[in-house]
């Protein structure tokens, strides 16, 4: 659907990331401003600004004589990204548990887990990816630490690109059981169990072969 005039730049950026999650754009693909604008039914100006925004977030790379391209994805790069993510989310767990209150502290996280479970049933592969982003954003928000949340959000769209690729790998996107286990540990105030769940949940991505996947996806049409 064409994007609406309000927050057009942000919506265009979200559409580009969703396209990557669907496999329409693969890592290192050229992102053609005019084509994206045509597909979204908007002018080139907001698309140009959206690409600049994504460049500032590390999702898009500008190369002389080659234009704007989607970020490259390597196994080593994903492993490094996941280490940073794990550090942030481990801190989020500790600070969330230190916040006053009981189980209600995690009500929004429960809603996000339910939304993810629903998104797994969708035919659009972008839906579980975006729902996964929201779940982990809510975890960081529960920490009550705006700086931590801002740092995580700076990585969120890079993570969405990686998660979109992981959909095509066996065991790539975890089922909702991991979210439920994390919520159970948080509700019980069990920091060690919550962090152990996070470690297992996140480190699995470092074991996936993204480089081979991208090479194989380039040989078949995107869905």
mmCIF file with all atom_site columns, N, CA, C and O in Angstrom, residues 136-164:
data_model
loop_
_atom_site.group_PDB
_atom_site.id
_atom_site.type_symbol
_atom_site.label_atom_id
_atom_site.label_alt_id
_atom_site.label_comp_id
_atom_site.label_asym_id
_atom_site.label_entity_id
_atom_site.label_seq_id
_atom_site.pdbx_PDB_ins_code
_atom_site.Cartn_x
_atom_site.Cartn_y
_atom_site.Cartn_z
_atom_site.occupancy
_atom_site.B_iso_or_equiv
_atom_site.pdbx_formal_charge
_atom_site.auth_seq_id
_atom_site.auth_comp_id
_atom_site.auth_asym_id
_atom_site.auth_atom_id
_atom_site.pdbx_PDB_model_num
ATOM 1   N N  . UNK A 1 136 ? 11.788 -7.098  21.855 1.00 0.00 ? 136 UNK A N  1
ATOM 2   C CA . UNK A 1 136 ? 13.062 -6.782  22.505 1.00 0.00 ? 136 UNK A CA 1
ATOM 3   C C  . UNK A 1 136 ? 13.193 -5.289  22.807 1.00 0.00 ? 136 UNK A C  1
ATOM 4   O O  . UNK A 1 136 ? 13.876 -4.914  23.772 1.00 0.00 ? 136 UNK A O  1
ATOM 5   N N  . UNK A 1 137 ? 12.516 -4.453  22.040 1.00 0.00 ? 137 UNK A N  1
ATOM 6   C CA . UNK A 1 137 ? 12.462 -3.029  22.389 1.00 0.00 ? 137 UNK A CA 1
ATOM 7   C C  . UNK A 1 137 ? 11.716 -2.842  23.715 1.00 0.00 ? 137 UNK A C  1
ATOM 8   O O  . UNK A 1 137 ? 12.125 -2.031  24.564 1.00 0.00 ? 137 UNK A O  1
ATOM 9   N N  . UNK A 1 138 ? 10.641 -3.605  23.907 1.00 0.00 ? 138 UNK A N  1
ATOM 10  C CA . UNK A 1 138 ? 9.882  -3.512  25.160 1.00 0.00 ? 138 UNK A CA 1
ATOM 11  C C  . UNK A 1 138 ? 10.715 -3.994  26.345 1.00 0.00 ? 138 UNK A C  1
ATOM 12  O O  . UNK A 1 138 ? 10.608 -3.457  27.454 1.00 0.00 ? 138 UNK A O  1
ATOM 13  N N  . UNK A 1 139 ? 11.543 -5.022  26.120 1.00 0.00 ? 139 UNK A N  1
ATOM 14  C CA . UNK A 1 139 ? 12.431 -5.477  27.191 1.00 0.00 ? 139 UNK A CA 1
ATOM 15  C C  . UNK A 1 139 ? 13.360 -4.345  27.608 1.00 0.00 ? 139 UNK A C  1
ATOM 16  O O  . UNK A 1 139 ? 13.548 -4.092  28.807 1.00 0.00 ? 139 UNK A O  1
ATOM 17  N N  . UNK A 1 140 ? 13.940 -3.656  26.625 1.00 0.00 ? 140 UNK A N  1
ATOM 18  C CA . UNK A 1 140 ? 14.845 -2.550  26.943 1.00 0.00 ? 140 UNK A CA 1
ATOM 19  C C  . UNK A 1 140 ? 14.088 -1.373  27.560 1.00 0.00 ? 140 UNK A C  1
ATOM 20  O O  . UNK A 1 140 ? 14.615 -0.692  28.446 1.00 0.00 ? 140 UNK A O  1
ATOM 21  N N  . UNK A 1 141 ? 12.859 -1.162  27.122 1.00 0.00 ? 141 UNK A N  1
ATOM 22  C CA . UNK A 1 141 ? 12.047 -0.077  27.693 1.00 0.00 ? 141 UNK A CA 1
ATOM 23  C C  . UNK A 1 141 ? 11.719 -0.365  29.156 1.00 0.00 ? 141 UNK A C  1
ATOM 24  O O  . UNK A 1 141 ? 11.656 0.552   29.987 1.00 0.00 ? 141 UNK A O  1
ATOM 25  N N  . UNK A 1 142 ? 11.517 -1.641  29.483 1.00 0.00 ? 142 UNK A N  1
ATOM 26  C CA . UNK A 1 142 ? 11.197 -2.019  30.863 1.00 0.00 ? 142 UNK A CA 1
ATOM 27  C C  . UNK A 1 142 ? 12.338 -1.725  31.823 1.00 0.00 ? 142 UNK A C  1
ATOM 28  O O  . UNK A 1 142 ? 12.137 -1.654  33.041 1.00 0.00 ? 142 UNK A O  1
ATOM 29  N N  . UNK A 1 143 ? 13.540 -1.528  31.287 1.00 0.00 ? 143 UNK A N  1
ATOM 30  C CA . UNK A 1 143 ? 14.685 -1.213  32.144 1.00 0.00 ? 143 UNK A CA 1
ATOM 31  C C  . UNK A 1 143 ? 14.547 0.155   32.789 1.00 0.00 ? 143 UNK A C  1
ATOM 32  O O  . UNK A 1 143 ? 15.194 0.444   33.805 1.00 0.00 ? 143 UNK A O  1
ATOM 33  N N  . UNK A 1 144 ? 13.714 1.025   32.192 1.00 0.00 ? 144 UNK A N  1
ATOM 34  C CA . UNK A 1 144 ? 13.586 2.385   32.701 1.00 0.00 ? 144 UNK A CA 1
ATOM 35  C C  . UNK A 1 144 ? 14.809 3.242   32.409 1.00 0.00 ? 144 UNK A C  1
ATOM 36  O O  . UNK A 1 144 ? 14.970 4.314   32.985 1.00 0.00 ? 144 UNK A O  1
ATOM 37  N N  . UNK A 1 145 ? 15.664 2.778   31.494 1.00 0.00 ? 145 UNK A N  1
ATOM 38  C CA . UNK A 1 145 ? 16.908 3.472   31.160 1.00 0.00 ? 145 UNK A CA 1
ATOM 39  C C  . UNK A 1 145 ? 16.827 3.976   29.715 1.00 0.00 ? 145 UNK A C  1
ATOM 40  O O  . UNK A 1 145 ? 17.051 3.211   28.776 1.00 0.00 ? 145 UNK A O  1
ATOM 41  N N  . UNK A 1 146 ? 16.507 5.268   29.518 1.00 0.00 ? 146 UNK A N  1
ATOM 42  C CA . UNK A 1 146 ? 16.341 5.787   28.155 1.00 0.00 ? 146 UNK A CA 1
ATOM 43  C C  . UNK A 1 146 ? 17.600 5.659   27.300 1.00 0.00 ? 146 UNK A C  1
ATOM 44  O O  . UNK A 1 146 ? 17.505 5.444   26.091 1.00 0.00 ? 146 UNK A O  1
ATOM 45  N N  . UNK A 1 147 ? 18.772 5.788   27.906 1.00 0.00 ? 147 UNK A N  1
ATOM 46  C CA . UNK A 1 147 ? 20.012 5.678   27.139 1.00 0.00 ? 147 UNK A CA 1
ATOM 47  C C  . UNK A 1 147 ? 20.197 4.267   26.609 1.00 0.00 ? 147 UNK A C  1
ATOM 48  O O  . UNK A 1 147 ? 20.621 4.063   25.456 1.00 0.00 ? 147 UNK A O  1
ATOM 49  N N  . UNK A 1 148 ? 19.891 3.272   27.432 1.00 0.00 ? 148 UNK A N  1
ATOM 50  C CA . UNK A 1 148 ? 19.987 1.882   27.008 1.00 0.00 ? 148 UNK A CA 1
ATOM 51  C C  . UNK A 1 148 ? 19.022 1.627   25.849 1.00 0.00 ? 148 UNK A C  1
ATOM 52  O O  . UNK A 1 148 ? 19.390 1.014   24.838 1.00 0.00 ? 148 UNK A O  1
ATOM 53  N N  . UNK A 1 149 ? 17.785 2.105   25.992 1.00 0.00 ? 149 UNK A N  1
ATOM 54  C CA . UNK A 1 149 ? 16.788 1.915   24.938 1.00 0.00 ? 149 UNK A CA 1
ATOM 55  C C  . UNK A 1 149 ? 17.237 2.574   23.641 1.00 0.00 ? 149 UNK A C  1
ATOM 56  O O  . UNK A 1 149 ? 17.110 1.980   22.556 1.00 0.00 ? 149 UNK A O  1
ATOM 57  N N  . UNK A 1 150 ? 17.791 3.777   23.733 1.00 0.00 ? 150 UNK A N  1
ATOM 58  C CA . UNK A 1 150 ? 18.241 4.485   22.529 1.00 0.00 ? 150 UNK A CA 1
ATOM 59  C C  . UNK A 1 150 ? 19.366 3.724   21.830 1.00 0.00 ? 150 UNK A C  1
ATOM 60  O O  . UNK A 1 150 ? 19.393 3.627   20.592 1.00 0.00 ? 150 UNK A O  1
ATOM 61  N N  . UNK A 1 151 ? 20.281 3.169   22.603 1.00 0.00 ? 151 UNK A N  1
ATOM 62  C CA . UNK A 1 151 ? 21.372 2.383   22.011 1.00 0.00 ? 151 UNK A CA 1
ATOM 63  C C  . UNK A 1 151 ? 20.823 1.143   21.309 1.00 0.00 ? 151 UNK A C  1
ATOM 64  O O  . UNK A 1 151 ? 21.258 0.796   20.201 1.00 0.00 ? 151 UNK A O  1
ATOM 65  N N  . UNK A 1 152 ? 19.858 0.472   21.954 1.00 0.00 ? 152 UNK A N  1
ATOM 66  C CA . UNK A 1 152 ? 19.280 -0.722  21.334 1.00 0.00 ? 152 UNK A CA 1
ATOM 67  C C  . UNK A 1 152 ? 18.530 -0.350  20.057 1.00 0.00 ? 152 UNK A C  1
ATOM 68  O O  . UNK A 1 152 ? 18.650 -1.048  19.035 1.00 0.00 ? 152 UNK A O  1
ATOM 69  N N  . UNK A 1 153 ? 17.777 0.723   20.095 1.00 0.00 ? 153 UNK A N  1
ATOM 70  C CA . UNK A 1 153 ? 17.023 1.132   18.906 1.00 0.00 ? 153 UNK A CA 1
ATOM 71  C C  . UNK A 1 153 ? 17.947 1.507   17.755 1.00 0.00 ? 153 UNK A C  1
ATOM 72  O O  . UNK A 1 153 ? 17.565 1.376   16.587 1.00 0.00 ? 153 UNK A O  1
ATOM 73  N N  . UNK A 1 154 ? 19.157 1.946   18.078 1.00 0.00 ? 154 UNK A N  1
ATOM 74  C CA . UNK A 1 154 ? 20.124 2.234   17.034 1.00 0.00 ? 154 UNK A CA 1
ATOM 75  C C  . UNK A 1 154 ? 20.566 0.992   16.279 1.00 0.00 ? 154 UNK A C  1
ATOM 76  O O  . UNK A 1 154 ? 21.041 1.079   15.143 1.00 0.00 ? 154 UNK A O  1
ATOM 77  N N  . UNK A 1 155 ? 20.403 -0.169  16.920 1.00 0.00 ? 155 UNK A N  1
ATOM 78  C CA . UNK A 1 155 ? 20.758 -1.448  16.289 1.00 0.00 ? 155 UNK A CA 1
ATOM 79  C C  . UNK A 1 155 ? 19.542 -2.164  15.698 1.00 0.00 ? 155 UNK A C  1
ATOM 80  O O  . UNK A 1 155 ? 19.709 -3.136  14.943 1.00 0.00 ? 155 UNK A O  1
ATOM 81  N N  . UNK A 1 156 ? 18.346 -1.708  16.036 1.00 0.00 ? 156 UNK A N  1
ATOM 82  C CA . UNK A 1 156 ? 17.136 -2.477  15.756 1.00 0.00 ? 156 UNK A CA 1
ATOM 83  C C  . UNK A 1 156 ? 16.951 -2.801  14.286 1.00 0.00 ? 156 UNK A C  1
ATOM 84  O O  . UNK A 1 156 ? 16.582 -3.933  13.923 1.00 0.00 ? 156 UNK A O  1
ATOM 85  N N  . UNK A 1 157 ? 17.204 -1.842  13.409 1.00 0.00 ? 157 UNK A N  1
ATOM 86  C CA . UNK A 1 157 ? 16.966 -2.101  11.994 1.00 0.00 ? 157 UNK A CA 1
ATOM 87  C C  . UNK A 1 157 ? 18.035 -3.008  11.394 1.00 0.00 ? 157 UNK A C  1
ATOM 88  O O  . UNK A 1 157 ? 17.742 -3.792  10.484 1.00 0.00 ? 157 UNK A O  1
ATOM 89  N N  . UNK A 1 158 ? 19.261 -2.939  11.897 1.00 0.00 ? 158 UNK A N  1
ATOM 90  C CA . UNK A 1 158 ? 20.264 -3.916  11.475 1.00 0.00 ? 158 UNK A CA 1
ATOM 91  C C  . UNK A 1 158 ? 19.827 -5.318  11.891 1.00 0.00 ? 158 UNK A C  1
ATOM 92  O O  . UNK A 1 158 ? 19.960 -6.281  11.134 1.00 0.00 ? 158 UNK A O  1
ATOM 93  N N  . UNK A 1 159 ? 19.308 -5.430  13.099 1.00 0.00 ? 159 UNK A N  1
ATOM 94  C CA . UNK A 1 159 ? 18.822 -6.716  13.580 1.00 0.00 ? 159 UNK A CA 1
ATOM 95  C C  . UNK A 1 159 ? 17.673 -7.217  12.715 1.00 0.00 ? 159 UNK A C  1
ATOM 96  O O  . UNK A 1 159 ? 17.578 -8.420  12.428 1.00 0.00 ? 159 UNK A O  1
ATOM 97  N N  . UNK A 1 160 ? 16.795 -6.309  12.276 1.00 0.00 ? 160 UNK A N  1
ATOM 98  C CA . UNK A 1 160 ? 15.665 -6.710  11.438 1.00 0.00 ? 160 UNK A CA 1
ATOM 99  C C  . UNK A 1 160 ? 16.145 -7.318  10.123 1.00 0.00 ? 160 UNK A C  1
ATOM 100 O O  . UNK A 1 160 ? 15.569 -8.299  9.636  1.00 0.00 ? 160 UNK A O  1
ATOM 101 N N  . UNK A 1 161 ? 17.201 -6.759  9.544  1.00 0.00 ? 161 UNK A N  1
ATOM 102 C CA . UNK A 1 161 ? 17.757 -7.317  8.310  1.00 0.00 ? 161 UNK A CA 1
ATOM 103 C C  . UNK A 1 161 ? 18.275 -8.737  8.566  1.00 0.00 ? 161 UNK A C  1
ATOM 104 O O  . UNK A 1 161 ? 18.012 -9.668  7.787  1.00 0.00 ? 161 UNK A O  1
ATOM 105 N N  . UNK A 1 162 ? 18.976 -8.910  9.677  1.00 0.00 ? 162 UNK A N  1
ATOM 106 C CA . UNK A 1 162 ? 19.516 -10.228 10.028 1.00 0.00 ? 162 UNK A CA 1
ATOM 107 C C  . UNK A 1 162 ? 18.391 -11.214 10.302 1.00 0.00 ? 162 UNK A C  1
ATOM 108 O O  . UNK A 1 162 ? 18.415 -12.367 9.832  1.00 0.00 ? 162 UNK A O  1
ATOM 109 N N  . UNK A 1 163 ? 17.378 -10.789 11.058 1.00 0.00 ? 163 UNK A N  1
ATOM 110 C CA . UNK A 1 163 ? 16.253 -11.681 11.364 1.00 0.00 ? 163 UNK A CA 1
ATOM 111 C C  . UNK A 1 163 ? 15.498 -12.073 10.107 1.00 0.00 ? 163 UNK A C  1
ATOM 112 O O  . UNK A 1 163 ? 15.012 -13.196 9.995  1.00 0.00 ? 163 UNK A O  1
ATOM 113 N N  . UNK A 1 164 ? 15.379 -11.144 9.154  1.00 0.00 ? 164 UNK A N  1
ATOM 114 C CA . UNK A 1 164 ? 14.716 -11.476 7.900  1.00 0.00 ? 164 UNK A CA 1
ATOM 115 C C  . UNK A 1 164 ? 15.431 -12.596 7.175  1.00 0.00 ? 164 UNK A C  1
ATOM 116 O O  . UNK A 1 164 ? 14.802 -13.521 6.640  1.00 0.00 ? 164 UNK A O  1
#
